[in-house]
mmCIF file of C-alpha atoms in Angstrom:
data_model
loop_
_atom_site.group_PDB
_atom_site.id
_atom_site.type_symbol
_atom_site.label_atom_id
_atom_site.label_comp_id
_atom_site.label_asym_id
_atom_site.label_seq_id
_atom_site.Cartn_x
_atom_site.Cartn_y
_atom_site.Cartn_z
ATOM 1 C CA MET A 267 65.386 92.709 85.372
ATOM 2 C CA HIS A 268 69.488 93.076 84.055
ATOM 3 C CA ASP A 269 69.879 90.404 81.207
ATOM 4 C CA ASP A 270 73.518 89.017 79.939
ATOM 5 C CA ALA A 271 73.042 91.477 77.668
ATOM 6 C CA THR A 272 73.050 94.420 79.987
ATOM 7 C CA LEU A 273 75.508 92.877 82.340
ATOM 8 C CA SER A 274 77.934 92.834 79.181
ATOM 9 C CA ALA A 275 77.652 96.087 78.495
ATOM 10 C CA ARG A 276 78.526 97.096 81.694
ATOM 11 C CA LEU A 277 81.381 94.889 82.248
ATOM 12 C CA TRP A 278 82.723 96.313 78.774
ATOM 13 C CA ASP A 279 81.926 100.060 79.881
ATOM 14 C CA GLY A 280 83.823 99.253 83.415
ATOM 15 C CA PHE A 281 86.833 97.579 81.947
ATOM 16 C CA GLY A 282 87.533 100.440 79.237
ATOM 17 C CA ARG A 283 87.220 103.074 81.995
ATOM 18 C CA LEU A 284 89.727 100.988 84.087
ATOM 19 C CA GLN A 285 91.917 100.847 81.594
ATOM 20 C CA ALA A 286 91.851 104.462 80.759
ATOM 21 C CA LEU A 287 92.881 105.261 84.449
ATOM 22 C CA LEU A 288 95.728 102.735 84.193
ATOM 23 C CA GLY A 289 96.851 104.222 81.202
ATOM 24 C CA GLY A 290 95.953 107.471 81.745
ATOM 25 C CA HIS A 291 98.197 107.767 85.433
ATOM 26 C CA ALA A 292 101.163 105.168 84.508
ATOM 27 C CA GLY A 293 103.230 107.979 83.300
ATOM 28 C CA PRO A 294 103.807 109.309 81.076
ATOM 29 C CA GLY A 295 101.184 108.211 79.327
ATOM 30 C CA SER A 296 98.422 109.101 76.918
ATOM 31 C CA VAL A 297 94.657 107.896 76.128
ATOM 32 C CA VAL A 298 93.176 107.637 73.226
ATOM 33 C CA VAL A 299 88.997 107.918 73.042
ATOM 34 C CA ARG A 300 87.148 107.201 70.318
ATOM 35 C CA GLU A 301 83.579 105.994 69.582
ATOM 36 C CA GLY A 302 83.058 102.352 70.770
ATOM 37 C CA LEU A 303 87.044 102.395 71.819
ATOM 38 C CA VAL A 304 89.482 103.179 74.526
ATOM 39 C CA ALA A 305 93.290 102.996 74.653
ATOM 40 C CA SER A 306 95.957 103.671 76.467
ATOM 41 C CA VAL A 307 99.912 104.288 75.326
ATOM 42 C CA VAL A 308 102.193 103.695 78.322
ATOM 43 C CA ALA A 309 105.765 104.251 76.520
ATOM 44 C CA SER A 310 107.636 103.602 79.676
ATOM 45 C CA ALA A 311 106.198 99.647 79.537
ATOM 46 C CA PRO A 312 106.719 99.197 76.041
ATOM 47 C CA ASP A 313 106.952 95.486 76.509
ATOM 48 C CA SER A 314 103.307 95.426 78.467
ATOM 49 C CA PRO A 315 100.135 94.740 76.440
ATOM 50 C CA THR A 316 98.084 95.482 79.206
ATOM 51 C CA LEU A 317 99.153 98.837 79.821
ATOM 52 C CA ASN A 318 99.313 99.437 76.019
ATOM 53 C CA ALA A 319 95.964 97.893 75.256
ATOM 54 C CA ALA A 320 92.894 99.197 73.576
ATOM 55 C CA VAL A 321 89.283 97.622 74.961
ATOM 56 C CA ALA A 322 86.743 97.333 71.872
ATOM 57 C CA ILE A 323 83.586 98.910 74.422
ATOM 58 C CA GLU A 324 81.776 98.317 71.226
ATOM 59 C CA ALA A 325 83.221 95.295 69.278
ATOM 60 C CA ASP A 326 82.372 96.147 65.377
ATOM 61 C CA GLY A 327 83.805 99.290 65.376
ATOM 62 C CA ALA A 328 87.331 98.055 66.747
ATOM 63 C CA PRO A 329 88.736 97.571 63.265
ATOM 64 C CA ALA A 330 88.321 101.107 61.995
ATOM 65 C CA HIS A 331 90.734 102.584 64.758
ATOM 66 C CA LEU A 332 93.345 99.884 64.329
ATOM 67 C CA GLU A 333 95.897 102.435 61.541
ATOM 68 C CA GLU A 334 95.581 105.157 64.281
ATOM 69 C CA LEU A 335 96.784 102.321 67.331
ATOM 70 C CA ARG A 336 99.590 101.410 65.560
ATOM 71 C CA ALA A 337 100.520 104.416 64.492
ATOM 72 C CA ARG A 338 100.217 105.647 68.258
ATOM 73 C CA TYR A 339 101.966 102.995 69.308
ATOM 74 C CA ALA A 340 104.970 103.304 66.667
ATOM 75 C CA ASP A 341 105.342 106.670 67.901
ATOM 76 C CA ALA A 342 105.543 105.855 71.479
ATOM 77 C CA LYS A 343 107.980 102.986 70.308
ATOM 78 C CA VAL A 344 106.128 100.018 72.033
ATOM 79 C CA ARG A 345 106.621 97.060 70.940
ATOM 80 C CA ARG A 346 103.522 94.741 72.297
ATOM 81 C CA TRP A 347 100.038 95.954 72.155
ATOM 82 C CA GLY A 348 96.758 94.506 71.822
ATOM 83 C CA VAL A 349 92.872 94.727 71.737
ATOM 84 C CA TRP A 350 90.736 93.736 74.071
ATOM 85 C CA LEU A 351 87.609 92.202 72.253
ATOM 86 C CA ASP A 352 84.517 90.007 72.819
ATOM 87 C CA SER A 353 85.145 86.399 71.004
ATOM 88 C CA ARG A 354 81.700 86.161 69.829
ATOM 89 C CA ALA A 355 82.548 89.408 67.695
ATOM 90 C CA SER A 356 83.450 87.082 64.595
ATOM 91 C CA LEU A 357 83.874 90.317 61.691
ATOM 92 C CA ALA A 358 85.922 91.969 63.968
ATOM 93 C CA ALA A 359 88.138 88.804 65.129
ATOM 94 C CA GLN A 360 88.300 88.461 61.561
ATOM 95 C CA ALA A 361 89.983 92.055 60.659
ATOM 96 C CA LEU A 362 92.142 91.777 63.416
ATOM 97 C CA THR A 363 93.712 88.111 61.823
ATOM 98 C CA GLN A 364 93.816 90.333 58.633
ATOM 99 C CA ALA A 365 95.899 93.374 60.164
ATOM 100 C CA GLY A 366 98.577 90.612 61.702
ATOM 101 C CA MET A 367 97.159 90.190 64.861
ATOM 102 C CA VAL A 368 96.451 87.058 67.024
ATOM 103 C CA PRO A 369 94.515 86.072 70.041
ATOM 104 C CA THR A 370 96.861 85.789 73.146
ATOM 105 C CA THR A 371 95.218 85.738 76.364
ATOM 106 C CA ALA A 372 91.185 84.535 76.933
ATOM 107 C CA SER A 373 89.341 85.455 80.343
ATOM 108 C CA PRO A 374 86.054 84.572 81.320
ATOM 109 C CA GLY A 375 83.744 87.669 81.641
ATOM 110 C CA MET A 376 81.389 87.333 84.578
ATOM 111 C CA GLY A 377 78.324 89.282 86.015
ATOM 112 C CA ALA A 378 75.639 89.040 87.983
ATOM 113 C CA ARG A 379 72.448 91.097 89.851
ATOM 114 C CA ILE A 380 74.404 92.424 93.372
ATOM 115 C CA GLY A 381 70.617 91.263 94.978
ATOM 116 C CA GLU A 382 71.292 87.708 93.742
ATOM 117 C CA LEU A 383 74.898 87.423 95.275
ATOM 118 C CA GLN A 384 75.608 86.121 98.719
ATOM 119 C CA THR A 385 77.139 89.605 99.605
ATOM 120 C CA ALA A 386 76.429 88.991 103.934
ATOM 121 C CA GLY A 387 80.283 90.451 104.784
ATOM 122 C CA ASN A 388 81.493 90.251 108.596
ATOM 123 C CA GLY A 389 81.097 93.934 110.035
ATOM 124 C CA THR A 390 82.110 97.408 108.252
ATOM 125 C CA PRO A 391 84.385 97.055 104.935
ATOM 126 C CA THR A 392 87.789 97.316 105.559
ATOM 127 C CA PRO A 393 89.256 99.935 103.339
ATOM 128 C CA ALA A 394 92.796 99.616 101.451
ATOM 129 C CA ASP A 395 94.900 102.293 99.556
ATOM 130 C CA LEU A 396 96.179 101.156 96.383
ATOM 131 C CA PRO A 397 99.402 100.501 96.868
ATOM 132 C CA THR A 398 98.480 97.978 99.214
ATOM 133 C CA VAL A 399 96.205 96.335 96.601
ATOM 134 C CA GLY A 400 99.217 96.324 94.060
ATOM 135 C CA ARG A 401 101.263 95.223 96.896
ATOM 136 C CA VAL A 402 99.231 92.395 97.306
ATOM 137 C CA ASN A 403 98.903 91.388 93.925
ATOM 138 C CA ASP A 404 102.702 91.361 93.409
ATOM 139 C CA LEU A 405 103.019 89.005 96.172
ATOM 140 C CA ALA A 406 100.519 86.603 94.976
ATOM 141 C CA TYR A 407 101.547 86.392 91.586
ATOM 142 C CA GLY A 408 105.404 86.396 92.595
ATOM 143 C CA ASN A 409 106.093 89.768 91.052
ATOM 144 C CA TYR A 410 109.307 90.524 92.319
ATOM 145 C CA ASP A 411 110.013 93.983 90.751
ATOM 146 C CA GLY A 412 106.777 95.342 92.714
ATOM 147 C CA ARG A 413 105.000 96.288 89.074
ATOM 148 C CA LEU A 414 101.257 96.275 90.091
ATOM 149 C CA GLU A 415 101.845 98.734 92.903
ATOM 150 C CA ARG A 416 104.063 100.754 90.955
ATOM 151 C CA THR A 417 100.887 100.922 88.386
ATOM 152 C CA LEU A 418 98.241 101.300 90.815
ATOM 153 C CA ALA A 419 99.971 104.164 93.024
ATOM 154 C CA PRO A 420 100.094 107.023 90.846
ATOM 155 C CA LEU A 421 95.850 106.574 90.549
ATOM 156 C CA PRO A 422 93.594 109.320 92.003
ATOM 157 C CA ASN A 423 92.027 108.582 94.633
ATOM 158 C CA GLY A 424 88.367 108.441 95.231
ATOM 159 C CA VAL A 425 88.053 106.846 92.082
ATOM 160 C CA LEU A 426 88.787 103.515 92.850
ATOM 161 C CA HIS A 427 87.560 101.514 96.184
ATOM 162 C CA GLY A 428 90.068 99.308 97.658
ATOM 163 C CA TYR A 429 89.641 96.529 100.088
ATOM 164 C CA ARG A 430 91.392 94.056 102.633
ATOM 165 C CA VAL A 431 91.258 91.413 104.961
ATOM 166 C CA ASP A 432 94.312 90.845 106.841
ATOM 167 C CA HIS A 433 95.305 87.791 108.380
ATOM 168 C CA GLN A 434 98.075 87.585 111.367
ATOM 169 C CA GLY A 435 97.895 91.320 111.359
ATOM 170 C CA LYS A 436 99.096 91.985 107.820
ATOM 171 C CA PRO A 437 97.000 92.346 104.429
ATOM 172 C CA ALA A 438 96.141 89.277 102.930
ATOM 173 C CA ALA A 439 93.743 89.475 100.533
ATOM 174 C CA VAL A 440 92.542 92.661 98.660
ATOM 175 C CA ALA A 441 90.309 93.500 95.885
ATOM 176 C CA LEU A 442 89.380 96.871 93.617
ATOM 177 C CA ALA A 443 86.327 98.268 92.743
ATOM 178 C CA ILE A 444 85.381 101.065 89.973
ATOM 179 C CA HIS A 445 81.424 102.035 90.697
ATOM 180 C CA HIS A 446 79.985 103.214 87.433
ATOM 181 C CA ASN A 447 76.447 103.455 85.623
ATOM 182 C CA GLU A 448 75.020 101.528 88.927
ATOM 183 C CA ASP A 449 77.973 98.858 88.312
ATOM 184 C CA CYS A 450 80.529 97.849 90.600
ATOM 185 C CA GLY A 451 83.781 96.523 88.176
ATOM 186 C CA VAL A 452 85.326 94.110 89.958
ATOM 187 C CA SER A 453 89.469 94.144 89.575
ATOM 188 C CA PHE A 454 92.966 92.884 91.345
ATOM 189 C CA VAL A 455 91.087 90.262 93.644
ATOM 190 C CA ALA A 456 93.908 88.480 95.030
ATOM 191 C CA THR A 457 95.618 86.673 98.154
ATOM 192 C CA VAL A 458 99.455 86.103 99.227
ATOM 193 C CA PRO A 459 100.172 82.350 98.985
ATOM 194 C CA LYS A 460 100.684 81.849 102.761
ATOM 195 C CA ALA A 461 96.948 82.685 103.531
ATOM 196 C CA ARG A 462 95.123 80.665 100.707
ATOM 197 C CA ARG A 463 92.511 78.090 101.315
ATOM 198 C CA ARG A 464 91.110 79.993 104.371
ATOM 199 C CA GLY A 465 88.228 81.936 102.443
ATOM 200 C CA LEU A 466 89.873 85.356 102.648
ATOM 201 C CA ALA A 467 89.242 85.948 98.602
ATOM 202 C CA SER A 468 85.718 85.676 99.339
ATOM 203 C CA GLU A 469 85.334 87.659 102.127
ATOM 204 C CA VAL A 470 87.206 90.492 100.510
ATOM 205 C CA MET A 471 84.700 90.128 97.545
ATOM 206 C CA ARG A 472 81.632 90.246 99.986
ATOM 207 C CA LYS A 473 83.138 93.819 101.676
ATOM 208 C CA ALA A 474 83.512 94.896 98.222
ATOM 209 C CA LEU A 475 80.000 93.556 97.297
ATOM 210 C CA THR A 476 78.358 95.228 100.672
ATOM 211 C CA GLU A 477 79.855 98.493 100.470
ATOM 212 C CA ALA A 478 78.855 98.591 96.238
ATOM 213 C CA GLN A 479 74.801 97.692 97.082
ATOM 214 C CA ARG A 480 75.098 100.532 100.073
ATOM 215 C CA GLN A 481 76.584 102.846 97.529
ATOM 216 C CA GLY A 482 73.466 102.184 94.849
ATOM 217 C CA CYS A 483 74.893 99.703 92.677
ATOM 218 C CA THR A 484 72.648 97.179 91.273
ATOM 219 C CA THR A 485 74.832 94.757 89.233
ATOM 220 C CA THR A 486 78.587 93.510 89.200
ATOM 221 C CA THR A 487 81.056 92.500 86.483
ATOM 222 C CA LEU A 488 84.652 91.250 86.358
ATOM 223 C CA GLN A 489 87.070 90.023 84.503
ATOM 224 C CA ALA A 490 88.305 86.522 85.803
ATOM 225 C CA THR A 491 91.156 83.795 85.693
ATOM 226 C CA ASP A 492 90.624 80.375 85.250
ATOM 227 C CA VAL A 493 91.452 79.668 88.956
ATOM 228 C CA GLY A 494 89.063 82.620 89.504
ATOM 229 C CA GLU A 495 86.002 81.389 87.696
ATOM 230 C CA ARG A 496 85.311 78.862 90.638
ATOM 231 C CA LEU A 497 85.305 81.425 93.789
ATOM 232 C CA TYR A 498 82.992 83.851 91.598
ATOM 233 C CA ARG A 499 80.358 81.046 90.597
ATOM 234 C CA ALA A 500 80.303 79.955 94.492
ATOM 235 C CA LEU A 501 79.456 83.812 94.654
ATOM 236 C CA GLY A 502 76.591 83.408 92.120
ATOM 237 C CA TYR A 503 78.170 84.917 89.341
ATOM 238 C CA ARG A 504 77.400 83.444 86.018
ATOM 239 C CA HIS A 505 79.549 83.827 82.823
ATOM 240 C CA LEU A 506 78.857 86.652 80.296
ATOM 241 C CA CYS A 507 81.485 86.270 77.683
ATOM 242 C CA VAL A 508 84.916 85.284 76.652
ATOM 243 C CA MET A 509 87.481 88.144 76.709
ATOM 244 C CA GLN A 510 90.293 88.018 74.146
ATOM 245 C CA LEU A 511 93.744 89.843 74.430
ATOM 246 C CA TRP A 512 94.621 90.312 70.621
ATOM 247 C CA GLU A 513 98.445 91.091 70.059
ATOM 248 C CA LEU A 514 100.804 93.180 67.624
ATOM 249 C CA ARG A 515 103.680 92.464 68.287
ATOM 250 C CA ARG A 516 106.684 94.217 66.401
#
């Protein structure tokens, strides 16, 4: 039986692994790995606190690395960087506040046992390459500069699993999954505006989860948006925590 503590641990572990992939391949970039923390440094995106961010996998240990992080980002001339922290970590939050950081984003962290979800998909999952996942996300969020397609395109094949559902012959809904430690971490779920309210996001999620279960995953976790939380609750996910991004701006 996977309780909420296990799901939370898998959520933060998968989130950190995704951060390392994004930072390590969004060139030129580097990754800082310390006990309980992983951070990415992307000098080519000095104003992106999502690419230039540390994930506090073990929340209480994050403050010990703040000075090193401050120096690393300063050397890379990064103007905005952040730390992802579980909102329940009050002592760590106090340390971040004393360091001059403030929470700027809060997102629901969610998870479930795959066997408890409604994962019946329609047919064989349709794979999507990483540029396609990024391109659909850019269309969904109105990024006319193609920033997410550029972010995902350099990532190595085979580590991340992309899925798509088509509408009128074109990719319309996508999702990305990372499989690790029997968990399917889902991210970059998006639907292009003209194909919304057709159930396509639910369909692509079912495809991703069906394939994850086939490959041996027993749980699934994700970071939701406020809008996406309704979709995931309908699929059977439950709320685990609030994932806060604390920022320090130069």
